[in-house]
Amino acid sequence: MFGFSRIGLRNALRSLRRSPTVTLSAVLCLALGIGSTTAISSAVNRALLQPLPFRDGSRLVAVHRTTPRSGPQGTWPQSAANYADLARNTGQIDGLSALTFGTALVSLASESVQASQLYVTGNLFSTLGVAAQVGRLIARDDDRLDRAAVAVLSDEFWRAKLGADPSIVGRTVSIDGEATTIIGIAPRDFRIPHGGNLLRADIWSPIRFTPAGLAQRRSNSFLLLGRLGPNATVQSAESEIRGLFEHVVQAYPELRGENVRVAPLQAESLQSIKTPLLLLFGAVCMVLMIAATNVAALLLARGVQRRRETAVRAALDATRWETMRPALIESFVIAAIGVIAGVALAAEARGRGGSTIAHCPRWSLSRSGCRWSS
């Protein structure tokens, strides 16, 4: 290729071994520049370009409560009673779902472990359009008060605590002292973006609303999401939901000053990381340019050192291509090694970091990371 014979490559490698400092410096510059750029490019692709990993993810929306303190862009949760009223009457949003979090003590065969837990309404998984990797997920009837306790395990918890044993599905374990049947394993890396956070848990359990809970208007701990109806838009859904909430406020004056808003799930999930990630991508592109400039300077300096060799070739009536071919082959070898090393570094960074750039702090759920109000 381009006259790069096996002998030419062998001579190039031999020549590069004679100047290890220049060779290693050039390869390291390229590897670091290409590795960092590749890793950040992969993160940009995953976080900003790829759609949400749900069925028709562009139709998913979050429904937030706003207060005078939060302003019109608030992301406060709702009460169980408000959720029930909105879910029962909305026609623009299909499968309006609720979820809230807690912790659980799980008694396994060999140990008892503290686990994070998300309580969800029975229509959540069908609204998202996801399927279990083993067993099934929580369904609509599972959140009825007269049904036996069931739970879904996250892939991470299943692998870390149970050795990815598929026989756990269908078995009963004790969760907070209650006999609970494990009905399925959630998809791998299953996360739900909501209000700038990515919600995850070790255990997913159905919400069982009690009459007393549905009477509470000021106990706000439920995050809401749903799917736009076939002919609905974000604007029409928000207009309808606001109208429904106005009736709630009229019936319960203590809610005066509060309102609701509807936000596309995907667009909202990008707000907190889009600018930092693009700035980081620009910074690593500058690093790549600096690395390429340094490599070019090193190769130019090396070219100056081989002026005598070039003059001898020219004196022997070599063509311009024959004169420049050794230097071009050496440049090709350095570039190839640098690219391979850079891609390897990017793959290692992605493996060790677990995609931490794409899943930065917004993608975690902690008691201090979500905003709750009474």
Short mmCIF file of C-alpha atoms in Angstrom, two decimals:
data_model
loop_
_atom_site.label_atom_id
_atom_site.label_comp_id
_atom_site.label_asym_id
_atom_site.label_seq_id
_atom_site.Cartn_x
_atom_site.Cartn_y
_atom_site.Cartn_z
CA MET A 1 0.00 0.00 0.00
CA PHE A 2 1.43 3.33 -1.18
CA GLY A 3 4.62 1.36 -1.86
CA PHE A 4 4.91 0.31 1.80
CA SER A 5 6.65 -3.02 1.34
CA ARG A 6 7.46 -5.45 4.12
CA ILE A 7 11.12 -4.50 3.84
CA GLY A 8 10.20 -0.81 4.08
CA LEU A 9 8.18 -1.43 7.24
CA ARG A 10 11.00 -3.48 8.73
CA ASN A 11 13.50 -0.72 7.98
CA ALA A 12 11.14 1.88 9.46
CA LEU A 13 10.79 -0.11 12.69
CA ARG A 14 14.54 -0.53 12.88
CA SER A 15 15.05 3.21 12.35
CA LEU A 16 12.47 4.07 15.01
CA ARG A 17 14.14 1.76 17.52
CA ARG A 18 17.34 3.75 17.08
CA SER A 19 15.58 6.89 18.38
CA PRO A 20 13.30 5.59 21.16
CA THR A 21 12.83 8.98 22.82
CA VAL A 22 11.29 10.58 19.74
CA THR A 23 9.24 7.47 18.95
CA LEU A 24 7.81 7.06 22.46
CA SER A 25 7.09 10.77 22.78
CA ALA A 26 5.20 10.84 19.49
CA VAL A 27 3.24 7.67 20.27
CA LEU A 28 2.32 8.86 23.79
CA CYS A 29 1.16 12.26 22.48
CA LEU A 30 -1.06 10.61 19.88
CA ALA A 31 -2.35 7.97 22.29
CA LEU A 32 -3.36 10.51 24.94
CA GLY A 33 -4.92 12.88 22.41
CA ILE A 34 -6.81 10.20 20.50
CA GLY A 35 -7.78 8.27 23.66
CA SER A 36 -9.29 11.27 25.42
CA THR A 37 -11.09 12.48 22.30
CA THR A 38 -12.49 9.03 21.57
CA ALA A 39 -13.70 8.56 25.15
CA ILE A 40 -15.44 11.94 25.25
CA SER A 41 -16.87 11.47 21.75
CA SER A 42 -18.36 8.17 22.89
CA ALA A 43 -19.86 9.88 25.93
CA VAL A 44 -21.32 12.68 23.79
CA ASN A 45 -22.86 10.10 21.49
CA ARG A 46 -24.40 8.13 24.34
CA ALA A 47 -25.62 11.10 26.35
CA LEU A 48 -26.66 13.64 23.70
CA LEU A 49 -27.29 11.84 20.43
CA GLN A 50 -28.75 8.45 21.23
CA PRO A 51 -32.48 8.38 22.06
CA LEU A 52 -33.77 7.21 25.41
CA PRO A 53 -33.70 3.39 25.62
CA PHE A 54 -37.49 3.17 25.81
CA ARG A 55 -40.23 2.59 23.29
CA ASP A 56 -40.76 5.86 21.39
CA GLY A 57 -38.80 7.73 24.06
CA SER A 58 -39.47 11.12 22.47
CA ARG A 59 -43.11 10.84 23.61
CA LEU A 60 -42.27 10.41 27.29
CA VAL A 61 -42.85 13.39 29.59
CA ALA A 62 -42.38 14.30 33.23
CA VAL A 63 -45.07 16.13 35.19
CA HIS A 64 -43.62 18.44 37.84
CA ARG A 65 -45.18 20.51 40.59
CA THR A 66 -44.14 24.15 40.78
CA THR A 67 -44.37 26.44 43.77
CA PRO A 68 -43.79 30.16 44.33
CA ARG A 69 -40.43 29.24 45.82
CA SER A 70 -39.35 27.10 42.86
CA GLY A 71 -40.64 29.41 40.13
CA PRO A 72 -42.20 28.22 36.85
CA GLN A 73 -39.38 25.73 36.16
CA GLY A 74 -39.72 23.81 39.41
CA THR A 75 -39.33 20.06 39.56
CA TRP A 76 -41.06 19.32 42.87
CA PRO A 77 -42.84 15.98 43.42
CA GLN A 78 -46.58 15.51 43.90
CA SER A 79 -48.77 14.05 46.62
CA ALA A 80 -50.54 10.73 46.17
CA ALA A 81 -53.94 12.44 46.12
CA ASN A 82 -52.91 14.95 43.45
CA TYR A 83 -51.42 12.16 41.36
CA ALA A 84 -54.60 10.12 41.58
CA ASP A 85 -56.74 13.07 40.46
CA LEU A 86 -54.47 13.90 37.51
CA ALA A 87 -54.07 10.27 36.39
CA ARG A 88 -57.82 9.65 36.57
CA ASN A 89 -58.83 12.69 34.50
CA THR A 90 -56.09 13.32 31.95
CA GLY A 91 -56.76 12.42 28.34
CA GLN A 92 -53.60 13.88 26.84
CA ILE A 93 -51.15 11.71 28.79
CA ASP A 94 -51.41 7.93 28.60
CA GLY A 95 -50.37 5.83 31.56
CA LEU A 96 -49.47 8.63 33.97
CA SER A 97 -47.21 6.85 36.46
CA ALA A 98 -45.77 7.63 39.88
CA LEU A 99 -42.66 6.52 41.69
CA THR A 100 -40.99 7.27 44.99
CA PHE A 101 -37.96 5.92 46.78
CA GLY A 102 -36.95 4.32 50.03
CA THR A 103 -34.61 1.74 51.47
CA ALA A 104 -35.13 -1.91 52.32
CA LEU A 105 -33.49 -4.62 54.40
CA VAL A 106 -33.22 -7.74 52.26
CA SER A 107 -32.64 -11.06 54.01
CA LEU A 108 -30.70 -13.41 51.73
CA ALA A 109 -29.55 -16.93 52.44
CA SER A 110 -26.12 -15.86 53.69
CA GLU A 111 -26.61 -12.26 54.78
CA SER A 112 -28.95 -9.35 55.25
CA VAL A 113 -28.17 -6.31 53.11
CA GLN A 114 -29.43 -2.76 52.97
CA ALA A 115 -30.73 -1.95 49.49
CA SER A 116 -32.08 1.10 47.72
CA GLN A 117 -35.69 0.74 46.66
CA LEU A 118 -38.05 2.42 44.22
CA TYR A 119 -41.80 2.06 44.63
CA VAL A 120 -43.64 2.39 41.31
CA THR A 121 -47.21 2.23 40.11
CA GLY A 122 -48.14 -0.89 38.20
CA ASN A 123 -48.33 0.91 34.85
CA LEU A 124 -44.80 2.35 34.92
CA PHE A 125 -42.95 -0.38 33.03
CA SER A 126 -45.67 -0.75 30.39
CA THR A 127 -45.65 3.04 29.91
CA LEU A 128 -41.90 2.98 29.32
CA GLY A 129 -42.19 -0.05 27.05
CA VAL A 130 -39.44 -2.16 28.62
CA ALA A 131 -39.25 -5.90 29.24
CA ALA A 132 -37.53 -7.96 31.92
CA GLN A 133 -34.38 -9.87 31.05
CA VAL A 134 -35.59 -12.72 33.32
CA GLY A 135 -39.18 -13.26 34.48
CA ARG A 136 -41.52 -10.28 34.27
CA LEU A 137 -41.77 -6.72 35.52
CA ILE A 138 -44.37 -5.10 37.77
CA ALA A 139 -47.79 -5.00 36.09
CA ARG A 140 -50.98 -3.05 36.71
CA ASP A 141 -52.61 -5.54 39.09
CA ASP A 142 -49.49 -5.84 41.26
CA ASP A 143 -50.17 -2.51 43.00
CA ARG A 144 -53.56 -3.57 44.37
CA LEU A 145 -53.82 -3.81 48.15
CA ASP A 146 -55.15 -7.37 48.03
CA ARG A 147 -52.25 -8.76 46.00
CA ALA A 148 -49.25 -10.61 47.48
CA ALA A 149 -46.02 -8.69 47.84
CA VAL A 150 -43.76 -8.87 44.76
CA ALA A 151 -40.50 -7.21 43.72
CA VAL A 152 -38.14 -6.86 40.78
CA LEU A 153 -34.37 -6.89 41.26
CA SER A 154 -31.94 -4.68 39.40
CA ASP A 155 -29.35 -6.39 37.23
CA GLU A 156 -26.53 -4.99 39.39
CA PHE A 157 -28.03 -6.29 42.66
CA TRP A 158 -28.83 -9.65 41.06
CA ARG A 159 -25.26 -10.13 39.88
CA ALA A 160 -23.48 -8.72 42.94
CA LYS A 161 -25.55 -10.40 45.67
CA LEU A 162 -27.02 -13.46 43.97
CA GLY A 163 -24.38 -14.41 41.41
CA ALA A 164 -26.82 -13.86 38.51
CA ASP A 165 -28.72 -16.98 39.56
CA PRO A 166 -31.89 -17.12 37.38
CA SER A 167 -33.60 -19.46 39.83
CA ILE A 168 -34.16 -16.52 42.20
CA VAL A 169 -37.16 -15.59 40.04
CA GLY A 170 -40.21 -17.19 41.62
CA ARG A 171 -38.58 -17.59 45.01
CA THR A 172 -39.62 -15.76 48.16
CA VAL A 173 -37.25 -13.56 50.14
CA SER A 174 -37.79 -11.36 53.17
CA ILE A 175 -37.84 -7.64 52.39
CA ASP A 176 -38.32 -5.47 55.48
CA GLY A 177 -39.63 -8.55 57.26
CA GLU A 178 -42.34 -9.27 54.66
CA ALA A 179 -42.30 -12.39 52.49
CA THR A 180 -41.89 -11.08 48.96
CA THR A 181 -41.86 -13.03 45.70
CA ILE A 182 -39.15 -12.04 43.22
CA ILE A 183 -40.96 -11.90 39.87
CA GLY A 184 -38.19 -10.68 37.56
CA ILE A 185 -34.87 -9.02 36.83
CA ALA A 186 -34.85 -5.51 35.35
CA PRO A 187 -32.95 -4.84 32.12
CA ARG A 188 -29.24 -4.26 32.42
CA ASP A 189 -28.25 -0.63 33.16
CA PHE A 190 -31.93 0.25 33.60
CA ARG A 191 -32.26 3.91 34.55
CA ILE A 192 -35.13 6.40 34.37
CA PRO A 193 -34.21 10.05 33.66
CA HIS A 194 -36.38 12.50 35.53
CA GLY A 195 -35.84 16.17 36.30
CA GLY A 196 -32.09 16.07 35.72
CA ASN A 197 -31.54 12.83 37.68
CA LEU A 198 -31.31 9.24 36.55
CA LEU A 199 -33.37 7.13 38.92
CA ARG A 200 -32.09 3.66 39.78
CA ALA A 201 -32.59 1.21 42.62
CA ASP A 202 -31.57 -2.25 43.78
CA ILE A 203 -35.21 -3.28 44.21
CA TRP A 204 -38.36 -2.17 42.40
CA SER A 205 -41.63 -2.68 44.29
CA PRO A 206 -45.25 -1.73 43.53
CA ILE A 207 -46.84 1.24 45.27
CA ARG A 208 -49.91 0.27 47.26
CA PHE A 209 -51.96 3.43 47.85
CA THR A 210 -54.08 3.25 50.98
CA PRO A 211 -57.24 5.33 51.54
CA ALA A 212 -55.36 7.31 54.18
CA GLY A 213 -52.49 7.96 51.76
CA LEU A 214 -54.84 9.09 49.00
CA ALA A 215 -56.33 11.64 51.40
CA GLN A 216 -52.98 13.41 51.85
CA ARG A 217 -52.52 16.61 49.83
CA ARG A 218 -49.39 17.97 51.49
CA SER A 219 -47.23 14.86 51.63
CA ASN A 220 -45.37 15.33 48.35
CA SER A 221 -42.99 12.51 47.52
CA PHE A 222 -44.10 11.10 44.17
CA LEU A 223 -42.37 11.78 40.86
CA LEU A 224 -44.72 11.61 37.86
CA LEU A 225 -44.09 10.60 34.27
CA GLY A 226 -46.21 9.43 31.38
CA ARG A 227 -46.51 9.11 27.63
CA LEU A 228 -48.15 11.65 25.35
CA GLY A 229 -51.33 10.42 23.73
CA PRO A 230 -51.49 9.76 19.96
CA ASN A 231 -52.50 13.32 19.03
CA ALA A 232 -51.14 15.13 22.05
CA THR A 233 -48.26 17.59 22.22
CA VAL A 234 -46.31 18.83 25.22
CA GLN A 235 -48.20 22.12 25.02
CA SER A 236 -51.66 20.54 24.83
CA ALA A 237 -50.82 18.11 27.64
CA GLU A 238 -49.55 20.93 29.85
CA SER A 239 -52.64 23.03 29.14
CA GLU A 240 -54.90 20.12 30.13
CA ILE A 241 -52.91 19.21 33.24
CA ARG A 242 -52.86 22.83 34.40
CA GLY A 243 -56.62 23.01 33.99
CA LEU A 244 -57.07 19.85 36.03
CA PHE A 245 -54.76 21.15 38.73
CA GLU A 246 -56.64 24.44 38.93
CA HIS A 247 -59.76 22.47 39.89
CA VAL A 248 -57.73 20.68 42.58
CA VAL A 249 -56.50 24.03 43.95
CA GLN A 250 -60.05 25.39 44.00
CA ALA A 251 -61.17 22.38 46.04
CA TYR A 252 -58.15 22.56 48.37
CA PRO A 253 -57.20 26.22 48.96
CA GLU A 254 -54.10 25.21 50.94
CA LEU A 255 -52.50 24.42 47.56
CA ARG A 256 -52.98 27.98 46.32
CA GLY A 257 -49.85 29.24 44.51
CA GLU A 258 -48.85 25.80 43.28
CA ASN A 259 -49.08 24.68 39.68
CA VAL A 260 -47.81 21.93 37.35
CA ARG A 261 -45.75 21.78 34.20
CA VAL A 262 -45.04 19.12 31.58
CA ALA A 263 -41.49 18.59 30.28
CA PRO A 264 -40.16 16.20 27.62
CA LEU A 265 -38.20 13.53 29.44
CA GLN A 266 -35.28 13.37 27.00
CA ALA A 267 -34.75 17.11 26.55
CA GLU A 268 -34.97 17.73 30.28
CA SER A 269 -32.52 14.94 31.08
CA LEU A 270 -29.86 16.66 28.95
CA GLN A 271 -30.11 20.12 30.46
CA SER A 272 -27.68 19.61 33.32
CA ILE A 273 -24.92 17.95 31.29
CA LYS A 274 -25.22 19.28 27.75
CA THR A 275 -23.12 22.42 28.21
CA PRO A 276 -20.42 20.85 30.45
CA LEU A 277 -20.13 17.85 28.14
CA LEU A 278 -19.79 20.00 25.02
CA LEU A 279 -17.20 22.17 26.76
CA LEU A 280 -15.29 19.05 27.76
CA PHE A 281 -15.48 17.76 24.19
CA GLY A 282 -14.08 21.07 22.90
CA ALA A 283 -11.28 20.89 25.47
CA VAL A 284 -10.21 17.38 24.44
CA CYS A 285 -10.32 18.39 20.77
CA MET A 286 -7.85 21.13 21.66
CA VAL A 287 -5.72 18.52 23.44
CA LEU A 288 -5.77 16.41 20.26
CA MET A 289 -4.70 19.41 18.18
CA ILE A 290 -1.85 20.17 20.59
CA ALA A 291 -0.80 16.52 20.53
CA ALA A 292 -0.81 16.47 16.73
CA THR A 293 1.20 19.70 16.64
CA ASN A 294 3.77 18.27 19.04
CA VAL A 295 4.09 15.09 16.96
CA ALA A 296 4.52 17.17 13.81
CA ALA A 297 7.27 19.18 15.51
CA LEU A 298 9.04 15.99 16.63
CA LEU A 299 8.91 14.53 13.13
CA LEU A 300 10.16 17.78 11.60
CA ALA A 301 13.08 17.80 14.02
CA ARG A 302 13.78 14.20 13.08
CA GLY A 303 13.66 15.16 9.41
CA VAL A 304 16.30 17.80 9.98
CA GLN A 305 18.55 15.13 11.53
CA ARG A 306 18.30 12.94 8.46
CA ARG A 307 19.32 15.61 5.94
CA ARG A 308 22.51 13.68 5.12
CA GLU A 309 20.50 10.54 4.32
CA THR A 310 18.16 12.53 2.10
CA ALA A 311 21.08 14.16 0.29
CA VAL A 312 22.69 10.77 -0.38
CA ARG A 313 19.45 9.41 -1.85
CA ALA A 314 19.10 12.46 -4.06
CA ALA A 315 22.73 12.12 -5.21
CA LEU A 316 22.00 8.50 -6.22
CA ASP A 317 19.29 9.84 -8.54
CA ALA A 318 16.40 8.60 -6.40
CA THR A 319 12.97 9.98 -7.23
CA ARG A 320 11.21 12.32 -4.87
CA TRP A 321 8.91 9.49 -3.74
CA GLU A 322 11.87 7.17 -3.10
CA THR A 323 13.57 9.91 -1.14
CA MET A 324 10.56 10.68 1.06
CA ARG A 325 9.22 7.12 1.41
CA PRO A 326 11.26 6.12 4.54
CA ALA A 327 10.06 9.18 6.45
CA LEU A 328 6.45 8.60 5.34
CA ILE A 329 6.55 4.95 6.37
CA GLU A 330 7.92 5.91 9.79
CA SER A 331 5.15 8.51 10.17
CA PHE A 332 2.58 5.89 9.19
CA VAL A 333 3.94 3.42 11.77
CA ILE A 334 3.92 6.04 14.54
CA ALA A 335 0.37 7.10 13.63
CA ALA A 336 -0.85 3.47 13.54
CA ILE A 337 0.67 2.64 16.93
CA GLY A 338 -0.69 5.88 18.39
CA VAL A 339 -4.22 5.19 17.11
CA ILE A 340 -4.20 1.62 18.45
CA ALA A 341 -2.90 2.77 21.84
CA GLY A 342 -5.42 5.64 21.94
CA VAL A 343 -8.39 3.40 21.20
CA ALA A 344 -7.16 0.94 23.83
CA LEU A 345 -6.92 3.75 26.40
CA ALA A 346 -10.44 4.92 25.52
CA ALA A 347 -11.82 1.40 25.89
CA GLU A 348 -10.05 0.98 29.24
CA ALA A 349 -11.37 4.34 30.48
CA ARG A 350 -14.91 3.41 29.47
CA GLY A 351 -14.65 0.01 31.14
CA ARG A 352 -13.23 1.34 34.40
CA GLY A 353 -15.44 4.40 34.53
CA GLY A 354 -18.66 2.57 33.71
CA SER A 355 -19.60 5.40 31.35
CA THR A 356 -19.29 7.88 34.14
CA ILE A 357 -19.11 10.83 31.79
CA ALA A 358 -22.40 10.00 30.16
CA HIS A 359 -23.82 9.03 33.56
CA CYS A 360 -22.51 11.87 35.62
CA PRO A 361 -24.00 12.95 39.02
CA ARG A 362 -27.41 13.68 37.55
CA TRP A 363 -27.68 9.93 36.85
CA SER A 364 -27.80 8.85 40.45
CA LEU A 365 -30.50 8.76 43.06
CA SER A 366 -29.77 9.63 46.64
CA ARG A 367 -31.84 11.06 49.42
CA SER A 368 -29.97 14.34 49.15
CA GLY A 369 -30.00 14.36 45.36
CA CYS A 370 -33.79 14.68 44.94
CA ARG A 371 -35.78 17.62 46.14
CA TRP A 372 -38.70 16.71 48.35
CA SER A 373 -41.12 18.98 50.09
CA SER A 374 -43.97 18.65 52.45
#
